[in-house]
XYZ file of C-alpha atoms in Angstrom:
544
model
C -43.479 44.770 -8.316
C -42.095 41.273 -7.971
C -41.653 39.527 -11.335
C -43.489 36.212 -11.426
C -42.388 33.097 -13.224
C -44.817 30.875 -15.073
C -44.856 27.127 -14.647
C -42.624 25.191 -17.013
C -44.210 24.044 -20.243
C -44.195 20.419 -21.375
C -41.534 21.286 -23.960
C -39.311 22.847 -21.290
C -39.688 19.778 -19.084
C -38.868 17.525 -22.051
C -35.765 19.573 -22.843
C -34.727 19.443 -19.190
C -35.146 15.652 -19.112
C -33.032 15.213 -22.257
C -30.341 17.566 -20.924
C -30.158 15.713 -17.623
C -29.875 12.340 -19.356
C -27.088 13.589 -21.605
C -25.188 15.161 -18.732
C -24.951 11.906 -16.777
C -22.496 10.284 -19.172
C -19.988 13.142 -19.283
C -17.145 13.973 -16.910
C -18.971 17.199 -16.047
C -22.216 15.333 -15.310
C -22.999 17.226 -12.102
C -22.253 20.630 -13.583
C -24.317 19.735 -16.657
C -27.194 18.834 -14.365
C -27.104 22.303 -12.769
C -26.853 24.012 -16.154
C -29.915 22.122 -17.393
C -31.982 23.105 -14.333
C -30.785 26.701 -14.542
C -32.075 26.947 -18.100
C -35.531 26.062 -16.802
C -35.462 28.058 -13.547
C -33.772 31.455 -13.451
C -31.537 31.907 -10.403
C -28.285 33.601 -9.329
C -26.835 30.556 -7.559
C -27.518 26.843 -7.620
C -25.801 23.963 -5.836
C -26.041 20.191 -5.772
C -25.082 18.558 -2.484
C -24.811 14.869 -1.644
C -26.367 13.620 1.593
C -23.673 11.955 3.745
C -25.630 11.129 6.884
C -24.852 14.008 9.225
C -23.470 16.445 6.655
C -23.959 17.666 3.079
C -21.069 17.592 0.608
C -21.165 19.987 -2.381
C -20.759 18.119 -5.686
C -21.250 21.016 -8.085
C -22.203 24.671 -7.852
C -22.770 27.748 -9.965
C -22.902 31.329 -8.738
C -21.087 30.465 -5.502
C -17.418 30.991 -4.657
C -15.096 28.124 -5.559
C -14.115 27.535 -1.944
C -17.686 26.386 -1.266
C -16.954 23.083 -3.010
C -14.463 22.192 -0.277
C -16.898 22.753 2.568
C -18.785 20.095 4.483
C -22.026 21.490 5.885
C -22.985 19.863 9.180
C -26.759 19.619 8.903
C -27.319 20.135 12.626
C -25.536 23.515 12.411
C -27.657 24.896 9.537
C -31.423 25.210 10.208
C -32.239 25.743 6.530
C -30.513 22.524 5.533
C -32.290 20.766 8.414
C -35.641 21.934 7.073
C -34.836 20.744 3.536
C -33.488 17.346 4.595
C -36.489 16.572 6.790
C -39.059 17.672 4.202
C -40.829 15.397 1.723
C -41.134 18.173 -0.855
C -39.467 21.421 -1.891
C -39.019 24.143 0.725
C -39.395 27.838 -0.192
C -38.172 30.058 2.630
C -40.035 33.314 3.333
C -38.269 36.524 2.325
C -38.304 37.629 5.956
C -37.040 34.280 7.319
C -34.756 34.755 10.313
C -32.961 31.418 9.714
C -29.258 31.976 8.924
C -28.290 31.250 5.324
C -25.402 28.750 4.951
C -24.274 30.588 1.795
C -23.974 33.978 3.489
C -21.052 35.890 1.860
C -20.480 33.028 -0.586
C -22.613 34.223 -3.527
C -20.448 35.682 -6.288
C -23.209 38.089 -7.329
C -22.897 40.093 -4.121
C -20.239 41.108 -1.618
C -20.667 40.760 2.134
C -23.878 39.645 3.815
C -26.709 38.400 1.653
C -29.498 40.951 1.129
C -33.156 39.992 1.144
C -33.429 37.260 -1.463
C -35.333 34.206 -2.642
C -34.142 30.860 -1.336
C -35.453 27.395 -2.165
C -34.313 23.846 -1.422
C -35.386 20.625 -3.110
C -34.707 17.285 -1.350
C -33.736 14.510 -3.751
C -35.053 11.046 -2.916
C -34.414 7.728 -4.624
C -36.354 4.651 -3.492
C -37.638 6.709 -0.535
C -34.049 7.407 0.565
C -32.580 10.915 0.725
C -29.517 11.030 -1.533
C -28.983 14.749 -2.023
C -30.236 18.316 -1.997
C -30.664 21.015 -4.630
C -30.517 24.633 -3.448
C -31.467 27.667 -5.552
C -30.931 31.324 -4.609
C -31.972 34.499 -6.393
C -31.377 38.146 -5.493
C -34.905 38.828 -6.758
C -37.261 38.163 -3.822
C -40.284 35.954 -4.543
C -38.999 34.721 -7.907
C -39.699 31.075 -7.030
C -43.212 31.633 -5.665
C -45.038 30.984 -8.941
C -43.517 27.527 -9.470
C -46.120 24.835 -8.842
C -45.455 21.852 -6.636
C -46.061 19.603 -9.660
C -43.271 21.361 -11.586
C -40.834 21.164 -8.658
C -41.782 17.536 -8.010
C -41.008 16.626 -11.653
C -37.667 18.452 -11.486
C -36.837 16.693 -8.203
C -37.716 13.288 -9.677
C -35.598 13.805 -12.791
C -32.698 15.262 -10.822
C -32.871 12.393 -8.299
C -32.681 9.775 -11.032
C -29.815 11.645 -12.686
C -27.938 12.036 -9.407
C -28.431 8.391 -8.468
C -27.273 7.251 -11.899
C -24.269 9.559 -11.753
C -23.299 8.358 -8.284
C -23.735 4.746 -9.414
C -21.546 5.371 -12.459
C -18.949 6.961 -10.180
C -19.004 3.911 -7.904
C -18.678 1.576 -10.890
C -15.784 3.602 -12.286
C -14.046 3.538 -8.903
C -14.603 -0.233 -8.637
C -13.254 -0.824 -12.146
C -10.282 1.435 -11.449
C -9.672 -0.337 -8.133
C -9.820 -3.741 -9.826
C -7.301 -2.613 -12.429
C -4.997 -1.291 -9.727
C -5.296 -4.560 -7.807
C -4.467 -6.597 -10.917
C -1.544 -4.309 -11.688
C -0.250 -4.604 -8.124
C -0.659 -8.382 -8.111
C 1.264 -8.640 -11.376
C 4.272 -6.853 -9.896
C 7.052 -9.303 -9.063
C 7.729 -9.848 -5.392
C 11.111 -10.402 -3.842
C 10.569 -13.937 -2.647
C 7.723 -16.274 -1.899
C 8.305 -18.367 -5.005
C 6.302 -21.198 -3.418
C 3.175 -20.943 -1.307
C 3.558 -23.930 1.010
C 5.465 -24.043 4.256
C 7.540 -27.217 3.917
C 9.015 -28.728 7.062
C 8.366 -30.983 10.056
C 10.876 -29.602 12.543
C 9.545 -28.498 15.959
C 10.338 -24.844 15.182
C 8.307 -24.957 11.944
C 5.416 -26.784 13.581
C 5.335 -24.072 16.237
C 5.301 -21.387 13.537
C 2.423 -23.108 11.695
C 0.400 -23.268 14.908
C 0.978 -19.577 15.608
C -0.055 -18.656 12.060
C -3.273 -20.651 12.437
C -3.950 -18.841 15.721
C -3.428 -15.257 14.550
C -4.624 -15.485 10.937
C -8.418 -15.335 11.621
C -8.006 -12.243 13.806
C -7.700 -8.615 12.694
C -4.383 -8.124 14.502
C -1.400 -6.565 12.810
C 1.394 -9.099 12.416
C 5.147 -8.490 12.539
C 7.199 -11.255 10.924
C 10.823 -11.366 12.036
C 13.635 -13.489 10.699
C 16.896 -13.513 8.815
C 17.045 -12.885 5.064
C 15.969 -15.872 3.034
C 13.979 -17.637 5.756
C 10.629 -17.269 3.952
C 8.972 -14.285 5.626
C 6.904 -13.507 2.540
C 5.695 -17.101 2.481
C 4.523 -16.674 6.075
C 2.695 -13.477 5.099
C 0.892 -15.354 2.317
C -0.063 -18.074 4.776
C -1.476 -15.530 7.247
C -3.540 -13.952 4.466
C -4.784 -17.272 3.054
C -6.018 -18.424 6.458
C -7.749 -15.113 7.261
C -11.288 -13.989 6.458
C -9.756 -11.672 3.840
C -8.442 -14.562 1.749
C -10.777 -13.757 -1.158
C -9.414 -10.219 -1.338
C -5.998 -9.104 -2.564
C -2.681 -9.389 -0.757
C -0.688 -6.356 -1.914
C 3.105 -6.594 -1.669
C 5.265 -3.547 -0.925
C 9.059 -3.693 -0.683
C 9.794 -0.737 1.596
C 13.544 -0.945 0.889
C 12.961 -0.466 -2.841
C 10.869 2.704 -2.470
C 12.697 5.975 -3.290
C 12.621 8.110 -0.146
C 10.955 11.047 -1.921
C 8.160 8.810 -3.275
C 7.416 6.603 -0.260
C 4.326 8.555 0.781
C 2.962 8.617 -2.773
C 3.514 4.870 -3.238
C 1.785 3.991 0.016
C -1.042 6.537 0.080
C -1.328 7.802 -3.512
C -1.378 11.318 -4.921
C -3.565 13.643 -6.942
C -2.685 15.185 -10.274
C -0.198 18.034 -9.885
C 0.712 17.121 -6.291
C 4.404 17.316 -7.206
C 6.644 17.534 -10.247
C 5.964 14.515 -12.421
C 2.515 13.779 -10.976
C 0.777 13.927 -14.341
C -2.273 11.990 -13.228
C -4.061 10.806 -10.129
C -2.667 7.584 -8.663
C -4.045 5.255 -6.038
C -1.624 4.221 -3.316
C -1.019 0.671 -2.181
C -3.217 1.122 0.919
C -6.231 2.109 -1.190
C -5.555 -0.758 -3.597
C -5.457 -3.167 -0.651
C -8.757 -1.855 0.776
C -10.693 -4.839 2.121
C -7.639 -7.079 1.933
C -4.114 -7.292 3.305
C -1.012 -5.207 2.690
C 2.367 -6.836 3.184
C 5.097 -4.332 4.059
C 8.331 -6.197 3.475
C 11.546 -4.827 4.988
C 9.553 -2.395 7.144
C 12.745 -1.440 8.979
C 13.923 0.427 5.872
C 10.982 2.851 5.947
C 12.063 6.495 6.523
C 10.982 8.136 9.777
C 8.876 10.730 7.901
C 6.750 8.002 6.333
C 6.483 6.060 9.588
C 4.251 8.714 11.151
C 1.821 8.514 8.209
C 1.801 4.731 8.448
C 1.043 4.983 12.168
C -2.032 7.086 11.400
C -3.245 4.499 8.887
C -2.871 1.768 11.493
C -4.495 3.716 14.319
C -7.525 5.184 12.553
C -7.745 3.436 9.183
C -7.327 6.826 7.501
C -4.973 7.806 4.696
C -4.392 11.102 2.927
C -3.094 11.070 -0.656
C -0.343 13.590 -1.365
C -1.839 16.932 -2.368
C -5.373 16.026 -1.263
C -7.174 17.675 1.649
C -9.784 14.968 2.034
C -9.151 11.996 4.304
C -9.888 8.540 2.876
C -11.054 5.656 5.080
C -9.594 2.231 4.320
C -10.036 -1.235 5.788
C -6.637 -2.882 5.500
C -4.890 -5.510 7.564
C -1.166 -4.836 7.885
C 1.393 -7.633 7.861
C 4.991 -6.408 8.095
C 8.321 -8.190 7.890
C 11.889 -7.320 8.770
C 15.296 -8.943 9.049
C 16.336 -6.263 11.522
C 15.882 -6.233 15.269
C 13.274 -3.476 15.408
C 13.612 -3.190 19.175
C 17.252 -2.198 18.668
C 16.192 0.155 15.880
C 13.774 1.833 18.282
C 16.471 2.174 20.937
C 18.821 3.774 18.398
C 16.147 6.233 17.211
C 15.851 4.821 13.686
C 12.341 3.453 14.183
C 9.343 4.964 15.948
C 8.495 3.243 19.220
C 4.745 3.841 18.813
C 4.761 2.337 15.326
C 6.775 -0.646 16.538
C 4.247 -1.408 19.289
C 1.351 -0.916 16.860
C 2.888 -3.399 14.397
C 4.082 -5.848 17.030
C 0.596 -6.861 18.174
C 1.372 -10.479 17.317
C 4.996 -11.231 16.380
C 5.922 -14.282 14.335
C 9.518 -15.469 14.439
C 10.626 -17.405 11.347
C 13.436 -19.788 12.308
C 16.718 -19.884 10.431
C 17.312 -22.982 8.340
C 20.176 -24.083 10.596
C 17.651 -24.232 13.467
C 15.193 -26.435 11.528
C 16.482 -29.905 12.331
C 15.548 -32.415 9.638
C 14.026 -29.866 7.232
C 16.976 -29.465 4.845
C 16.345 -32.816 3.156
C 12.598 -32.137 2.878
C 13.161 -28.738 1.336
C 15.778 -30.131 -1.008
C 13.306 -32.747 -2.229
C 10.654 -30.081 -2.741
C 12.979 -27.868 -4.799
C 14.404 -30.752 -6.828
C 10.931 -32.002 -7.778
C 10.029 -28.568 -9.043
C 13.246 -27.996 -10.985
C 12.882 -31.479 -12.482
C 9.694 -30.384 -14.235
C 11.308 -27.178 -15.442
C 14.289 -29.012 -16.930
C 12.165 -31.777 -18.430
C 14.039 -34.748 -16.969
C 12.575 -38.136 -16.069
C 13.937 -38.243 -12.547
C 16.268 -36.099 -10.487
C 17.833 -37.148 -7.209
C 20.739 -36.327 -4.919
C 23.640 -38.539 -3.949
C 23.872 -39.664 -0.315
C 27.094 -37.776 0.321
C 25.524 -34.583 -1.041
C 22.540 -34.915 1.311
C 24.933 -35.389 4.216
C 26.933 -32.350 3.149
C 23.804 -30.200 2.869
C 22.775 -31.254 6.369
C 26.155 -30.177 7.759
C 26.152 -26.727 6.152
C 25.208 -23.627 8.209
C 23.112 -21.967 5.451
C 23.758 -18.260 6.157
C 21.447 -17.485 3.238
C 18.777 -19.838 4.628
C 16.049 -21.395 2.433
C 16.655 -18.989 -0.436
C 20.305 -20.014 -0.607
C 19.346 -23.703 -0.605
C 16.829 -23.205 -3.412
C 19.202 -21.257 -5.664
C 22.075 -23.634 -4.986
C 20.012 -26.685 -5.956
C 18.690 -24.964 -9.090
C 22.230 -24.318 -10.276
C 23.411 -27.794 -9.284
C 20.527 -29.472 -11.115
C 21.304 -27.495 -14.246
C 24.947 -28.570 -14.086
C 24.038 -32.208 -13.506
C 21.532 -32.247 -16.356
C 23.992 -30.612 -18.745
C 26.117 -33.758 -18.510
C 23.270 -35.942 -19.795
C 22.452 -36.038 -23.550
C 19.508 -33.804 -24.349
C 17.571 -36.510 -26.179
C 17.858 -38.943 -23.259
C 16.843 -36.636 -20.416
C 13.220 -37.766 -20.398
C 14.392 -41.367 -19.922
C 17.353 -41.012 -17.583
C 17.684 -40.681 -13.848
C 19.975 -37.711 -13.244
C 21.874 -37.645 -9.962
C 23.138 -34.409 -8.454
C 26.529 -35.036 -6.894
C 28.789 -33.121 -4.540
C 30.915 -32.003 -7.504
C 27.912 -30.094 -8.877
C 27.843 -27.923 -5.743
C 31.112 -26.185 -6.408
C 30.162 -22.926 -4.659
C 29.299 -24.576 -1.341
C 31.712 -23.219 1.259
C 32.896 -26.311 3.095
C 34.708 -24.082 5.587
C 31.370 -23.017 7.039
C 29.989 -26.251 8.549
C 27.037 -26.336 10.884
C 29.323 -26.535 13.904
C 31.213 -23.413 12.851
C 30.539 -19.878 13.954
C 26.997 -18.577 13.351
C 25.974 -15.007 12.462
C 24.319 -14.434 15.831
C 27.386 -15.304 17.889
C 29.494 -12.611 19.474
C 32.400 -13.066 17.059
C 31.144 -11.522 13.802
C 32.286 -9.993 10.544
C 32.075 -6.587 12.171
C 34.653 -7.594 14.795
C 36.827 -9.212 12.131
C 37.294 -5.844 10.453
C 37.002 -3.635 13.527
C 40.592 -2.468 13.095
C 39.501 -0.641 9.954
C 37.511 1.853 12.009
C 39.305 4.549 13.921
C 38.069 4.521 17.499
C 36.637 7.884 18.500
C 36.388 8.990 22.075
C 33.356 11.066 22.995
C 34.150 14.445 24.478
C 32.121 17.571 25.115
C 34.426 19.564 22.865
C 34.041 17.247 19.859
C 30.474 16.007 19.358
C 30.069 12.996 17.036
C 27.523 12.659 14.243
C 26.262 9.139 14.974
C 24.645 8.610 11.551
C 27.798 9.716 9.752
C 29.991 7.520 11.928
C 27.751 4.509 11.275
C 27.895 5.161 7.538
C 31.707 5.345 7.645
C 31.820 2.092 9.597
C 29.503 0.279 7.177
C 31.334 1.735 4.173
C 34.655 0.326 5.393
C 33.172 -3.112 6.042
C 31.458 -3.344 2.666
C 34.569 -2.193 0.801
C 36.751 -4.738 2.612
C 34.292 -7.561 1.877
C 34.147 -6.621 -1.815
C 37.951 -6.441 -2.027
C 38.278 -9.805 -0.271
C 35.894 -11.457 -2.749
C 37.192 -9.589 -5.821
C 34.024 -7.612 -6.426
C 31.648 -10.589 -6.182
C 28.477 -9.167 -4.659
C 26.998 -12.575 -3.798
C 30.086 -13.757 -1.930
C 30.474 -10.406 -0.178
C 26.829 -10.512 0.913
C 27.274 -14.065 2.225
C 30.383 -12.999 4.130
C 28.506 -10.111 5.732
C 25.425 -12.291 6.413
C 23.068 -10.039 4.473
C 20.876 -10.435 1.431
C 22.613 -9.596 -1.868
C 19.909 -7.124 -2.928
C 20.082 -5.363 0.434
C 23.880 -5.120 0.171
C 23.648 -3.546 -3.294
C 21.104 -0.988 -2.028
C 23.297 -0.197 0.971
C 26.358 0.213 -1.256
C 24.438 2.560 -3.516
C 23.457 4.702 -0.529
C 27.045 4.722 0.689
C 28.285 5.610 -2.814
C 30.299 2.393 -3.248
C 30.841 1.179 -6.815
C 32.674 -1.818 -8.259
C 34.575 -1.075 -11.456
C 35.781 -3.935 -13.617
C 39.006 -3.291 -15.516
C 39.681 -5.252 -18.721
C 43.364 -5.860 -19.294
């Protein structure tokens, strides 16, 4: 004899409603929902699945194996799910139904194939839109037959409201979390870009401005190339500000500053326990930048292992946090920058060719300051006006001979070098004026205030891009190795030895001064320090 179940009493329905409402606000809201329903309807297995268009995604389950939660049930492949999703009310399948059960061998109450059992599905609608499905299974055939449609309709209505509220809360929590991550990312200091206006009237700068205006409204990836200190980050900001993503965030990532073992986590995020030290879930920079722009500075420093993951993000808009099986879709525009010649990096095997071509959809070349005729004086005026406000002086100007000297200098450190030099010079000039009179006086920066300007490097002197370079100057330090079949050469090791010798010689020549050594080698100071750290070069100061 098949045991029959009476319809739920008003008290039971009231208790179920209260339980569902309480479960929504907890972290276990979906599991609490199932527990509440299970108290009202006896069953061996129950599952809540979210409707995702062409498939159902399990959100919570009881009485089914844990691996079920990781499955994605394609509705077209499961006739029972098709019947539930296309029905306006609950569906109770006959005991002798020949439709395959999607939970076959997944119920914990039985091993192997499912025996004859009771199976019921309840579609969950909100505002006439299917949002999920409840499934109930019992090893006692016919156990659901006595439930009235009114009872099941009330359960479906309450569960639908609870599910919708829970999903809404989840969305709100994700949005709040995303906003916090965006604010945290935006508050992180960037390497450059201290001003957000491209100052200059030279033909090369006008050409750059026109190209930015052309590419910015598109969805193309942009590769910004140029020497250190030319203002590549400023160009990235300009591209973002002129795009249709301007109201969203521009997330800055310094690829050279990322520890190699954490690059993937920083870019794509990780789940709790993904690796030692991953104490909590963390969103990666790509997820934080969703809807906006991500600026990958010094992209040439990115390890090859991470380049393949970045390529996938560019090709399909998909990322995969470390330790997570599920793929996450993101809508991010990528703007990258490098002071390296990436084409040469590709030829030498240090950069992926497919990633290079994916990034290089629209290249922007930022000119060196020495190639910006007439812009030095404009930039100097811009920087001096800003430092004037910081120092609180009435007026700050440059002497005529200083302007002429600045125009004749080659500026190996480009705009950044000019800015820092003028900041220091202004401070020195102002220190000579009485503090109480600064707001009344006109302070003039003179040539004597620019004591670190190397007058031996005029504009007409050798430039970094010419054939005669620092590398050739110290080439005698490197032992020439002939390539033979008997003695293969480790190219990476040989390059490291070569760079190590050059850096050491430059540091010795400039008595351990990192800034002067970096200028001599035509590299950014921060990049030189990172390179020296990788090459295990240290400067020790001895006090006599």
